[in-house]
XYZ file of C-alpha atoms in Angstrom:
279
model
C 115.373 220.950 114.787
C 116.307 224.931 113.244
C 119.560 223.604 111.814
C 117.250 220.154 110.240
C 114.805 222.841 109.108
C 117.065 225.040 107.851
C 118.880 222.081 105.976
C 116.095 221.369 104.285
C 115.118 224.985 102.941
C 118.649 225.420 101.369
C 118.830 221.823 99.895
C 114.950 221.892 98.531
C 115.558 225.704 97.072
C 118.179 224.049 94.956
C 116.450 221.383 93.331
C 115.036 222.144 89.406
C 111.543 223.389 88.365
C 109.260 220.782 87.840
C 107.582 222.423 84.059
C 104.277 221.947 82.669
C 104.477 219.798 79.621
C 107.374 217.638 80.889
C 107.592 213.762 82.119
C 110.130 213.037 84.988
C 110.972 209.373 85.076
C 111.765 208.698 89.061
C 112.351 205.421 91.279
C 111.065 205.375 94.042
C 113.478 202.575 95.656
C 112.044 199.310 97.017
C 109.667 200.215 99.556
C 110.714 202.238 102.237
C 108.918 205.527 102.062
C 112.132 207.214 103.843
C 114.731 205.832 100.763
C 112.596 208.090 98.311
C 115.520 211.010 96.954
C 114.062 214.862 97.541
C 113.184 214.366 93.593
C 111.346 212.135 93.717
C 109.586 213.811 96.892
C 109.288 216.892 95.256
C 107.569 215.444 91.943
C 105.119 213.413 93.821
C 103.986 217.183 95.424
C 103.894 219.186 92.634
C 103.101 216.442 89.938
C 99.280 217.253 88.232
C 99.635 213.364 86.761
C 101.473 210.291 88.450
C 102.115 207.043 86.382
C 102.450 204.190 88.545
C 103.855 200.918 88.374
C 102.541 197.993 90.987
C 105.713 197.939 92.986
C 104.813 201.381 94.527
C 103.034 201.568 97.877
C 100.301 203.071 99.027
C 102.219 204.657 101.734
C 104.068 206.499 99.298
C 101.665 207.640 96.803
C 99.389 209.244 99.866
C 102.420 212.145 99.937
C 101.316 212.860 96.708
C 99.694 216.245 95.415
C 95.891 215.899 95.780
C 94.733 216.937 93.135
C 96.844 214.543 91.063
C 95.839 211.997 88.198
C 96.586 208.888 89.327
C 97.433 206.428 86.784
C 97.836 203.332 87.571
C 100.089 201.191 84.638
C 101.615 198.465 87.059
C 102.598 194.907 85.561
C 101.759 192.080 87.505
C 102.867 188.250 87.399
C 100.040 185.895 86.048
C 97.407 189.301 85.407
C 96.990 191.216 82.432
C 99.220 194.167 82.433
C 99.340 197.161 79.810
C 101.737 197.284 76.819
C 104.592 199.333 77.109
C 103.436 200.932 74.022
C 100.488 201.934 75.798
C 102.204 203.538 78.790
C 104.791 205.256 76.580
C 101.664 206.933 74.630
C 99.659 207.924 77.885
C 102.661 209.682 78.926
C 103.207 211.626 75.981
C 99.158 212.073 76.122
C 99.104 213.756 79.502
C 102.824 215.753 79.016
C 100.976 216.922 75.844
C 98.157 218.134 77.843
C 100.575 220.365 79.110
C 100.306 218.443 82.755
C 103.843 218.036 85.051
C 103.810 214.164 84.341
C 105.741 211.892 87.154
C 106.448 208.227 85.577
C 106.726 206.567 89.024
C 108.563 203.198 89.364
C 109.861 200.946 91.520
C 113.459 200.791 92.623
C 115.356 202.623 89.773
C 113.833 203.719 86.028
C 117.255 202.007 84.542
C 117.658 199.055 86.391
C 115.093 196.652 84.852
C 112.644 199.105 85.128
C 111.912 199.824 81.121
C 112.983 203.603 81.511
C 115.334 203.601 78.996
C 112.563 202.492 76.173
C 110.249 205.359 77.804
C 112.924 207.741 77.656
C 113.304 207.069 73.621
C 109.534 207.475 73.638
C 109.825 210.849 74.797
C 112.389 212.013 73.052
C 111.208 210.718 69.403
C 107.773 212.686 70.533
C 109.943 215.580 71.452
C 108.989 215.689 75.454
C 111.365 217.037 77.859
C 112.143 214.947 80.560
C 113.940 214.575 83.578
C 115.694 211.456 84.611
C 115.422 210.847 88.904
C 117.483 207.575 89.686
C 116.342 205.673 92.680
C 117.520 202.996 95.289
C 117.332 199.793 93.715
C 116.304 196.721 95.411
C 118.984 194.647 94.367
C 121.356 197.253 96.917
C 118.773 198.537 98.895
C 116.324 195.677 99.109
C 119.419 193.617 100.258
C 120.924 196.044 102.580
C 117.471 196.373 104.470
C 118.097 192.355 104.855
C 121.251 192.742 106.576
C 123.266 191.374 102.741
C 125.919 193.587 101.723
C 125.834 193.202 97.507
C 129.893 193.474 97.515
C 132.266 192.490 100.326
C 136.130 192.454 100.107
C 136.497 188.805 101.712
C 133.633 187.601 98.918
C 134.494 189.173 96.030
C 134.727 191.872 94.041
C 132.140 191.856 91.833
C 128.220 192.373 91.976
C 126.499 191.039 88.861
C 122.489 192.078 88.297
C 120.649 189.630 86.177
C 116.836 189.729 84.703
C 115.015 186.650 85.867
C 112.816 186.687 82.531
C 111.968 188.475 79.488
C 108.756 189.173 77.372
C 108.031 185.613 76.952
C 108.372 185.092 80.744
C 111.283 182.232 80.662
C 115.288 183.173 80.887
C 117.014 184.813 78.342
C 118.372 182.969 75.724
C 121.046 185.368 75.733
C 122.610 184.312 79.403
C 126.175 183.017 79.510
C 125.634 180.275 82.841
C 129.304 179.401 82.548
C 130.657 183.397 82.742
C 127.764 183.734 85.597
C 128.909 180.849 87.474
C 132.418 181.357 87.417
C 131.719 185.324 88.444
C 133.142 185.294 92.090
C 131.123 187.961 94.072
C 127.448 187.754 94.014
C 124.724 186.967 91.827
C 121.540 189.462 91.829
C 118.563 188.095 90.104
C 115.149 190.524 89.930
C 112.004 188.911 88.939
C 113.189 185.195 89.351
C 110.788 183.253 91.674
C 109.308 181.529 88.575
C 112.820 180.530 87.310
C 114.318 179.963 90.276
C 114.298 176.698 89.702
C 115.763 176.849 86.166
C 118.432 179.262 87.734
C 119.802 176.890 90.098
C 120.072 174.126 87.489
C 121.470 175.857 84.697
C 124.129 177.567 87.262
C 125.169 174.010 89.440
C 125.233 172.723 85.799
C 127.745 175.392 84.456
C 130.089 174.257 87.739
C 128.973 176.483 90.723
C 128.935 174.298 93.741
C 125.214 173.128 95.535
C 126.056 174.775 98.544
C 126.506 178.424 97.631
C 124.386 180.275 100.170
C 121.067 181.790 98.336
C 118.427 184.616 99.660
C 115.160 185.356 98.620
C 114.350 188.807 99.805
C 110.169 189.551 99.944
C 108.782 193.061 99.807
C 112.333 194.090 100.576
C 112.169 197.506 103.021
C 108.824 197.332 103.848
C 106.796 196.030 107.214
C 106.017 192.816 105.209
C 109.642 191.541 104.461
C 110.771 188.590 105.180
C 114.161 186.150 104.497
C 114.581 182.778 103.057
C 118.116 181.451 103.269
C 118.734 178.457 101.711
C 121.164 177.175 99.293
C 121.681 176.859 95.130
C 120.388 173.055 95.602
C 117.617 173.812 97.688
C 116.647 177.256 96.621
C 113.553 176.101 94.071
C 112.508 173.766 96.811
C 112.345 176.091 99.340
C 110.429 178.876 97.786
C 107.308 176.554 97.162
C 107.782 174.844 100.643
C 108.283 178.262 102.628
C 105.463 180.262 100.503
C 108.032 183.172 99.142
C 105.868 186.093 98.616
C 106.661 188.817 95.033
C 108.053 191.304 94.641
C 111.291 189.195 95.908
C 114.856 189.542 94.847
C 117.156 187.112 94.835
C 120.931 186.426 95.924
C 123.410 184.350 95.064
C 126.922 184.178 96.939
C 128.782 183.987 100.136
C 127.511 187.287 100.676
C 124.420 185.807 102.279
C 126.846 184.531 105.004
C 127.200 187.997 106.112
C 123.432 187.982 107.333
C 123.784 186.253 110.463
C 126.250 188.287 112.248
C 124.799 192.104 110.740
C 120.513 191.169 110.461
C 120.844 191.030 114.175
C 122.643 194.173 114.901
C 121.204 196.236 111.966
C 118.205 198.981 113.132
C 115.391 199.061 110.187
C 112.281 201.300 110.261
C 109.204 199.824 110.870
C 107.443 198.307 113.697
C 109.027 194.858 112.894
C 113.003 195.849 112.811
C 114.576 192.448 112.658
C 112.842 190.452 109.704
C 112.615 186.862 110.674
C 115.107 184.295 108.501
C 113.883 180.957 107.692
C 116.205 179.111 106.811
C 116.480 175.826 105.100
């Protein structure tokens, strides 16, 4: 306990100065309270206004400084959700207010996450800012499900994929035969409503029906659960076994890997071993 306590005087006495006036952009990974970085920790104490996106829990914004603004700019599926214009403006708004502004989002700012067009916001209003990556749920969310994202006997490569853009379909831009002929796995955020469009456009392009799929729910948290299924039955299975968002999804013999280390693997929570239905 002394040498844990002492640990974490020298590593917090290191960390930078969190100045009035400036915006730090953190992730605060997919759930799990205990995957937050000391950053992050430290900005959501010392932080006199907190930006929030809907992907952050409750259980994590009660650790942060009481007297805080909380701002609540999350996006949801199928609700009205706030321009990024708008958020990018209430951030320079409150930073110009001279508050210690934390821009709090799921996962990590730069994966999918917008934090790249809210960094360019800052800078063209000349805000300092601090960039504080986080655990993103396409590693993190998976690894909590017992799915390694790269394996040596599955491949080499890990490929992360939107599953829409501002008009809420695919990107036009997506190359299905490069994807499909990729030979480690397939990460898609945001894709249960083109799941279905996924699968088709990929078996189309040549990858076989049977390559093992997961659909990770409220990865890291006491609410996740599993869906293993296949690329022919993925859309299927999703309406027929109610998958619940936020949910990322996985593509690849990866998935395989779940069997053998879900049922092994300690998680935190008071329900360790996440249930897999599979299809």
């Amino acid at each position: 306990m002394i040498a844990s306590s002492l640990l974490s005087r020298t590593l917090l006495s290191r960390l930078p100065a969190f100045e009035p006036g400036s915006v730090w952009l953190a992730g605060a990974g997919p759930g799990d309270p205990g995957l937050l970085t000391l950053l992050a920790a430290k900005a959501l104490g010392e932080a006199d206004a907190i930006v929030h996106d809907a992907l952050v829990g409750g259980d994590i914004l009660e650790a942060a400084n009481p007297d805080a603004l909380l701002v609540d700019m999350g996006k949801r599926a199928g609700h009205p959700s706030p321009k990024q214009e708008a958020i990018n403006a209430r951030l320079v708004e409150l930073a110009r207010e001279g508050r210690r502004v934390l821009r709090l989002k799921g996962g990590d700012p730069f994966v999918f996450g917008r934090g790249g067009e809210e960094c360019l916001a800052l800078a063209e209003a000349e805000i300092p800012f601090r960039v504080v990556p986080g655990v993103t749920a396409g590693i993190g969310g998976l690894a909590y499900a017992g799915i390694p994202v790269t394996h040596r006997g599955f491949g080499t490569t890990a490929t992360f994929v939107t599953g829409h853009d501002k008009t809420g379909g695919l990107p036009a831009d997506l190359d299905w035969d490069v994807l499909a002929r990729m030979p480690g796995a397939l990460v898609f955020y945001m894709a249960l409503g083109t799941i279905g469009t996924i699968a088709e456009r990929l078996e189309a392009a040549g990858k076989p029906p049977m390559t093992p799929v997961a659909i990770v729910s409220s990865a890291s948290t006491e609410a996740q659960s599993v869906i293993e299924t296949n690329l022919a039955h993925c859309a299927r299975d999703v309406v027929r076994l109610q998958a619940k968002r936020p949910a990322i999804v996985v593509v690849g013999e990866v998935v395989r890997l779940r069997a053998l280390i879900g049922a092994w693997q300690q998680t935190t929570g008071q329900n360790p071993f996440p249930t897999a239905v599979s299809a």
